[in-house]
Coordinates of C-alpha atoms and ligand atoms in Angstrom, one line a residue:
M250 CA 0.2 0.2 0.3
I251 CA 1.3 3.5 -1.0
T252 CA 0.2 6.4 1.0
F253 CA 0.1 9.7 0.0
T254 CA -0.6 12.6 2.6
D255 CA -0.2 16.3 2.1
I256 CA 2.2 16.0 -1.4
A257 CA 3.5 18.8 -2.3
K258 CA 6.6 19.5 -4.8
T259 CA 7.6 22.9 -6.1
F260 CA 11.2 22.7 -8.5
P261 CA 13.7 25.6 -7.2
G262 CA 13.0 29.1 -9.4
A263 CA 9.5 27.7 -10.2
E264 CA 6.4 30.0 -10.0
H265 CA 4.4 27.2 -9.1
P266 CA 3.5 24.2 -8.0
A267 CA 4.0 20.8 -10.6
V268 CA 1.5 19.2 -7.6
Q269 CA 0.1 20.2 -4.8
N270 CA -2.3 19.0 -2.7
F271 CA -1.5 15.0 -4.1
N272 CA -3.7 12.9 -1.3
A273 CA -3.7 8.9 -2.3
T274 CA -4.2 5.7 -1.5
V275 CA -3.2 3.1 -3.8
E276 CA -3.7 -0.8 -2.1
Q277 CA -2.5 -3.3 -1.9
G278 CA -2.5 -4.8 -5.8
E279 CA -4.6 -2.7 -7.1
F280 CA -3.1 -1.1 -10.6
F281 CA -3.7 3.1 -10.3
V282 CA -3.0 5.0 -12.5
L283 CA -2.5 8.5 -13.1
I284 CA -3.7 10.3 -16.1
G285 CA -3.6 14.3 -17.3
P286 CA -2.5 16.9 -20.1
S287 CA 0.7 17.6 -20.2
G288 CA 2.6 19.3 -17.7
C289 CA 0.5 18.2 -15.3
G290 CA 2.4 16.7 -13.1
K291 CA 1.9 12.8 -13.9
T292 CA 6.0 12.0 -13.6
T293 CA 6.5 14.2 -10.4
T294 CA 4.2 11.7 -8.2
L295 CA 5.1 8.9 -10.6
K296 CA 9.3 9.6 -9.4
M297 CA 8.9 10.8 -5.8
I298 CA 7.5 7.3 -4.2
N299 CA 11.1 5.9 -5.7
R300 CA 13.1 9.2 -4.5
L301 CA 13.7 10.3 -7.1
I302 CA 12.6 13.7 -6.4
E303 CA 12.1 14.9 -3.3
P304 CA 9.0 16.6 -1.8
T305 CA 8.4 19.7 -0.9
A306 CA 6.4 18.6 2.0
G307 CA 3.9 16.6 3.1
T308 CA 5.7 12.3 3.2
I309 CA 4.7 9.3 0.8
H310 CA 3.9 5.5 2.9
I311 CA 4.8 1.8 1.2
Q312 CA 3.6 -0.5 3.4
G313 CA 2.9 1.9 6.8
K314 CA 6.6 3.0 6.5
D315 CA 7.8 6.6 5.4
I316 CA 9.6 6.5 2.5
R317 CA 12.1 8.3 4.1
E318 CA 12.8 5.7 6.8
W319 CA 13.4 3.1 3.8
D320 CA 17.1 2.2 3.2
R321 CA 17.3 4.3 -0.8
H322 CA 18.6 0.9 -1.8
E323 CA 16.2 -1.3 -0.5
L324 CA 13.3 1.0 -1.3
R325 CA 14.6 0.7 -6.0
W326 CA 15.5 -2.4 -5.3
N327 CA 11.8 -2.9 -4.1
I328 CA 10.0 -1.0 -6.9
G329 CA 10.0 -1.4 -10.3
Y330 CA 10.0 1.3 -12.6
V331 CA 10.1 1.5 -16.4
L332 CA 11.1 5.3 -17.7
Q333 CA 8.5 7.6 -19.9
Q334 CA 11.8 7.6 -22.8
I335 CA 13.3 4.2 -23.3
A336 CA 16.7 3.8 -21.2
L337 CA 18.4 0.5 -22.0
F338 CA 22.1 0.4 -21.5
P339 CA 23.2 0.5 -25.1
T340 CA 26.5 -1.3 -24.8
M341 CA 25.0 -4.1 -22.5
T342 CA 22.8 -7.0 -24.0
I343 CA 19.6 -7.5 -23.4
A344 CA 19.9 -10.2 -21.1
E345 CA 22.7 -7.8 -19.1
N346 CA 20.2 -5.3 -19.1
I347 CA 17.3 -7.4 -17.8
A348 CA 19.4 -8.9 -14.8
V349 CA 20.8 -5.1 -14.1
V350 CA 18.6 -5.7 -9.9
P351 CA 18.6 -9.0 -9.7
E352 CA 22.9 -9.0 -9.5
M353 CA 23.2 -6.6 -7.4
R354 CA 20.2 -8.5 -5.6
R355 CA 23.8 -11.0 -5.4
W356 CA 20.5 -13.8 -7.4
K357 CA 22.6 -17.4 -8.3
K358 CA 24.2 -16.6 -12.2
N359 CA 21.4 -19.2 -13.3
E360 CA 18.8 -18.0 -11.5
I361 CA 19.1 -14.9 -13.2
K362 CA 19.2 -17.2 -16.5
D363 CA 16.3 -18.8 -15.9
R364 CA 13.6 -15.3 -15.1
V365 CA 15.8 -13.6 -18.1
D366 CA 14.7 -16.6 -20.9
E367 CA 11.2 -16.0 -18.2
L368 CA 10.5 -13.0 -18.8
L369 CA 11.5 -12.9 -22.7
E370 CA 9.3 -15.0 -22.7
M371 CA 6.6 -13.1 -21.7
V372 CA 6.4 -10.5 -23.7
G373 CA 6.5 -12.7 -26.8
L374 CA 10.5 -12.1 -27.8
D375 CA 12.4 -15.7 -28.8
P376 CA 14.8 -16.1 -25.3
D377 CA 17.5 -17.6 -27.3
T378 CA 17.0 -14.8 -30.4
Y379 CA 17.3 -12.1 -28.2
R380 CA 19.1 -12.1 -25.2
N381 CA 22.6 -11.7 -27.0
R382 CA 22.3 -8.8 -28.4
K383 CA 22.7 -5.1 -28.4
P384 CA 19.3 -2.5 -27.5
S385 CA 20.0 -0.6 -31.0
E386 CA 19.7 -3.8 -32.2
L387 CA 15.6 -4.2 -31.5
S388 CA 12.8 -2.3 -33.1
G389 CA 11.4 1.0 -30.7
G390 CA 8.5 -1.4 -30.0
Q391 CA 10.6 -3.9 -28.8
Q392 CA 12.8 -2.3 -26.3
Q393 CA 10.1 -1.1 -24.6
R394 CA 9.1 -4.3 -23.8
I395 CA 12.5 -5.4 -22.8
G396 CA 12.4 -1.9 -20.6
V397 CA 8.7 -3.1 -19.0
I398 CA 10.0 -6.8 -18.2
R399 CA 14.0 -5.9 -17.3
A400 CA 11.2 -3.3 -14.4
L401 CA 10.2 -6.4 -13.7
A402 CA 12.6 -8.9 -13.9
A403 CA 13.8 -8.8 -8.9
D404 CA 10.3 -9.2 -8.8
P405 CA 9.9 -6.0 -7.2
D406 CA 6.1 -5.2 -5.1
I407 CA 5.4 -2.1 -6.8
I408 CA 5.9 -1.4 -10.7
L409 CA 5.7 2.6 -11.3
M410 CA 5.8 2.6 -15.0
D411 CA 5.3 5.3 -16.6
E412 CA 3.7 5.7 -20.6
P413 CA 5.0 2.3 -20.9
F414 CA 3.3 1.5 -24.3
S415 CA 3.6 5.1 -26.1
A416 CA 5.7 4.6 -29.4
L417 CA 4.0 0.8 -30.0
D418 CA 1.8 0.3 -33.0
P419 CA -1.9 0.4 -31.8
L420 CA -1.5 -3.5 -32.3
S421 CA 1.4 -4.5 -30.2
R422 CA 0.3 -1.6 -27.9
E423 CA -3.3 -3.3 -27.0
Q424 CA -1.0 -6.8 -26.9
L425 CA 1.3 -5.7 -24.4
Q426 CA -1.7 -3.8 -22.2
E427 CA -3.2 -7.3 -21.6
D428 CA -0.8 -8.8 -20.9
I429 CA 0.6 -6.3 -18.3
R430 CA -3.2 -6.6 -17.2
A431 CA -3.0 -10.7 -17.2
L432 CA 0.1 -10.2 -15.6
Q433 CA -0.8 -7.7 -13.1
Q434 CA -3.9 -10.7 -12.2
N435 CA -1.8 -13.3 -12.2
I436 CA 1.3 -11.7 -9.3
Q437 CA -1.2 -9.1 -7.6
K438 CA 1.7 -6.6 -7.9
T439 CA 0.3 -2.8 -7.2
I440 CA 1.2 -0.8 -9.8
V441 CA 0.9 2.7 -10.6
F442 CA 1.3 3.7 -14.1
V443 CA 1.1 7.2 -15.8
T444 CA -0.3 7.6 -19.2
H445 CA -2.8 10.3 -21.0
D446 CA -4.5 7.6 -23.2
M447 CA -8.0 7.6 -21.6
D448 CA -9.0 4.3 -23.4
E449 CA -5.5 3.0 -22.1
A450 CA -6.5 4.4 -18.6
L451 CA -10.5 2.6 -19.3
A452 CA -9.0 -0.3 -20.4
L453 CA -6.1 -1.0 -17.2
G454 CA -7.3 1.2 -14.3
D455 CA -9.0 -0.1 -11.4
R456 CA -8.6 3.5 -10.1
I457 CA -8.0 6.5 -12.2
C458 CA -6.4 9.3 -11.1
L459 CA -7.1 13.3 -13.3
M460 CA -4.6 15.7 -12.6
K461 CA -4.5 19.6 -14.2
D462 CA -2.0 21.7 -13.1
G463 CA -0.9 19.8 -10.4
D464 CA -4.1 18.5 -8.6
V465 CA -6.2 16.3 -7.6
V466 CA -9.5 17.0 -9.9
Q467 CA -11.0 13.3 -9.8
T468 CA -9.8 9.5 -8.1
G469 CA -12.4 6.5 -8.6
T470 CA -13.6 3.3 -10.8
P471 CA -12.6 4.1 -14.7
R472 CA -16.9 3.9 -13.8
E473 CA -17.2 6.6 -11.2
L474 CA -15.7 8.8 -13.6
K475 CA -18.1 8.3 -16.8
N476 CA -20.8 8.1 -14.7
E477 CA -19.7 10.3 -11.9
P478 CA -17.7 13.0 -13.2
A479 CA -16.6 16.1 -10.8
N480 CA -17.0 18.5 -13.6
D481 CA -16.7 19.5 -17.3
F482 CA -12.9 19.4 -17.2
V483 CA -13.7 14.9 -16.4
R484 CA -15.8 14.8 -19.3
D485 CA -14.4 16.7 -21.2
F486 CA -12.1 14.7 -20.7
I487 CA -13.1 10.8 -20.9
G488 CA -14.9 12.0 -23.8
D489 CA -18.3 10.6 -25.0
R490 CA -17.8 6.9 -24.1
R491 CA -21.0 4.9 -23.7
D492 CA -21.2 2.0 -22.5
E493 CA -24.3 -0.8 -22.4
W494 CA -23.2 -1.8 -18.8
D495 CA -25.1 2.0 -18.4
T496 CA -28.0 1.0 -19.8
P497 CA -31.3 1.3 -17.6
V498 CA -33.6 -1.5 -16.2
R499 CA -36.0 1.2 -17.5
S500 CA -34.6 1.0 -21.6
V501 CA -34.2 -2.9 -21.2
M502 CA -37.0 -5.1 -18.8
S503 CA -40.1 -5.9 -20.2
G504 CA -43.4 -3.4 -19.0
R505 CA -46.7 -5.3 -18.1
D506 CA -46.9 -7.8 -20.5
S507 CA -44.3 -9.7 -18.7
Q508 CA -45.0 -13.4 -18.5
Y509 CA -43.0 -12.8 -14.9
I510 CA -45.6 -10.7 -13.1
A511 CA -48.9 -11.5 -12.7
S512 CA -52.4 -9.7 -11.4
V513 CA -52.8 -11.5 -7.9
H514 CA -56.3 -12.2 -9.2
D515 CA -55.4 -14.1 -12.0
M516 CA -52.1 -16.6 -10.2
P517 CA -54.6 -19.2 -10.1
E518 CA -54.4 -19.6 -13.7
M519 CA -50.8 -17.9 -14.4
P520 CA -48.8 -21.6 -15.4
L521 CA -46.1 -23.4 -13.1
Y522 CA -43.8 -22.3 -15.5
P523 CA -41.8 -19.7 -16.2
A524 CA -40.9 -19.3 -12.7
P525 CA -40.6 -17.2 -11.1
L526 CA -43.9 -15.3 -10.7
Y527 CA -44.3 -12.1 -9.1
I528 CA -48.2 -10.5 -7.7
F529 CA -49.2 -7.1 -7.7
D530 CA -52.9 -6.5 -6.7
Q531 CA -54.9 -4.3 -8.4
N532 CA -53.0 -1.1 -7.1
D533 CA -50.6 -2.8 -9.2
T534 CA -48.7 -2.6 -5.5
F535 CA -46.2 -5.1 -4.9
L536 CA -47.1 -8.5 -2.9
G537 CA -44.3 -10.6 -3.9
R538 CA -43.4 -13.8 -4.4
R539 CA -45.6 -17.0 -6.5
D540 CA -45.6 -19.8 -4.0
G541 CA -48.2 -21.7 -4.4
D542 CA -51.1 -21.6 -4.0
S543 CA -49.7 -18.3 -1.8
I544 CA -47.2 -15.2 -2.1
T545 CA -43.7 -15.4 0.0
S546 CA -42.1 -11.5 0.3
Q547 CA -39.8 -11.1 -1.9
K548 CA -36.9 -8.0 -1.2
T549 CA -34.4 -8.8 -3.9
V550 CA -36.6 -6.1 -6.8
I551 CA -34.6 -3.2 -8.5
S552 CA -35.3 -0.1 -10.3
P553 CA -36.2 1.2 -13.7
D554 CA -33.7 3.4 -12.7
H555 CA -30.5 1.2 -12.1
V556 CA -28.1 1.0 -15.2
L557 CA -27.4 -3.1 -16.0
Y558 CA -24.3 -3.2 -14.1
D559 CA -25.8 -2.7 -10.8
A560 CA -28.9 -5.6 -12.2
L561 CA -26.8 -8.4 -13.3
R562 CA -25.2 -8.1 -9.9
T563 CA -28.0 -8.7 -8.2
F564 CA -28.7 -11.7 -11.3
N565 CA -26.0 -13.0 -9.6
D566 CA -26.8 -12.9 -6.0
T567 CA -30.2 -14.5 -6.3
E568 CA -30.0 -16.7 -8.8
A569 CA -33.8 -16.4 -10.6
E570 CA -34.4 -15.8 -13.9
A571 CA -36.0 -12.9 -13.8
L572 CA -36.4 -10.0 -11.4
P573 CA -39.4 -7.3 -10.3
V574 CA -38.6 -3.8 -10.8
L575 CA -40.7 -1.4 -9.0
E576 CA -40.4 2.6 -9.3
E577 CA -42.3 3.6 -6.1
G578 CA -43.7 0.7 -4.2
R579 CA -46.0 -0.5 -7.5
L580 CA -44.8 -3.3 -10.3
V581 CA -44.0 -1.6 -13.2
G582 CA -42.5 -4.8 -14.8
A583 CA -39.6 -7.5 -14.0
L584 CA -36.0 -7.7 -15.7
S585 CA -35.3 -11.1 -17.0
Y586 CA -32.0 -12.7 -18.1
K587 CA -32.5 -12.9 -20.9
D588 CA -33.6 -8.9 -21.4
V589 CA -30.1 -8.4 -21.1
M590 CA -28.3 -10.6 -23.3
Q591 CA -30.7 -10.1 -26.1
F592 CA -30.6 -6.3 -25.4
L593 CA -26.8 -6.8 -24.7
Q594 CA -26.8 -8.8 -28.0
K595 CA -28.2 -6.4 -30.4
A596 CA -26.5 -3.1 -28.2
K597 CA -23.1 -5.5 -30.1
L598 CA -24.0 -5.9 -33.3
A599 CA -25.2 -1.6 -33.7
S600 CA -21.4 -1.0 -32.9
A601 CA -20.2 -3.1 -35.3
G602 CA -21.8 -1.9 -37.6
G603 CA -20.5 1.5 -36.6
D604 CA -22.5 3.8 -35.4
T605 CA -23.1 3.3 -31.2
K606 CA -19.2 3.7 -31.5
A607 CA -17.8 7.3 -29.2
Ligands
LIG835 N1 13.5 18.6 -13.1 C1 12.4 19.7 -12.9 N2 12.8 20.7 -13.3 C2 11.8 22.2 -13.1 N3 10.3 21.6 -13.2 C3 10.2 20.6 -13.6 C4 11.0 19.2 -13.9 N4 10.3 18.7 -13.7 C5 9.1 19.1 -14.2 N5 8.9 19.9 -14.6 C6 7.5 20.8 -13.9 O1 6.7 19.8 -13.4 C7 6.0 20.0 -14.7 C8 5.0 18.7 -14.1 O2 5.9 18.2 -15.0 P1 5.3 16.1 -14.7 O3 6.8 16.0 -14.9 O4 5.4 15.7 -14.0 O5 4.9 16.3 -16.4 P2 4.0 15.0 -16.7 O6 2.7 15.3 -16.1 O7 4.8 14.1 -16.9 O8 3.6 15.4 -17.7 P3 3.5 14.6 -20.5 O9 2.7 14.3 -20.3 O10 4.3 15.7 -20.9 O11 4.9 13.6 -19.6 C9 5.8 20.9 -15.8 O12 5.8 22.3 -15.3 C10 6.9 20.7 -15.1 O13 7.9 22.2 -17.0
LIG836 MG1 6.2 12.7 -17.4

């Protein structure tokens, strides 16, 4: 866990702070993204974590310990760092570049060799082909991959990545994004990742911290930033990104003609299947779920204003194939699992046709 408390940095001679009032907690195993326009303070924030830059004010704790109390080497070894510019040692081979920190930590030769091969394979570079090459004999994108795996080499607890994929073509970029995401899910590293690409942030981040002119504008999950932007800056930065999971239940549910709902008067005549059957009285008031000849109370209900994402979670909790939709105590319809699936299928087809993509 990394905790920033009232962190500020003003560079000598600068009129404005590069970072100010920075407060955040990055959880263990979290993928935390710093994003914002050029010059907003992302790299400065990142470099304060491994003490490449000392803050002017405030404290940073890692695992509850002030980073100024850590031994500086110990701290750096425990934090992998992928620099914004590719910075491989030009005279060293790829294997030697990857092995820098394990060497410093005095790993055994054969352990280092195995680790180098394992990492090269992980990013799709054949060890026999690449391990003895010099960085200049690799493409920009391949060098960037080496930069990423070098940061992972000694198995650090925390990995800082400063725009690690910026020099990649879109396809390799997507590939490496997937690799990193899978990696993080498997090894549960804490990753602080800088980008100015919102698509990348939304695809990778557990949480995103949006900065502007050294300030934090909003920190939240991708969903929170999309659905509850703090202001117009956030809204503009995120852009128009429609997500079908944010569609309100109202536009997907079946209404009063749903096969899953019935008036208490009609209840005896209603077939036993499909189950369940949700019952309303003459005032449309929701009474509960049919249970044989009687009605049992049903606590799990959804509102037409809930979004599909919430509905899905409710489905996961109940295992019912349909849920009653209630508005101010009145049964207004039902949302079945099938309704949701059909809706998503249609949305997918429409977006494949190119008319819903923002
Ligand atoms: N070593 C330094 N000395 C003086 N000013 C600096 C130094 N490093 C950064 N700055 C200034 O601090 C501010 C924040 O810089 P920073 O590098 O953190 O931005 P950034 O968000 O990483 O931008 P980019 O997206 O362009 O990489 C900028 O105004 C920059 O000019
Ligand atoms: Mg930067």
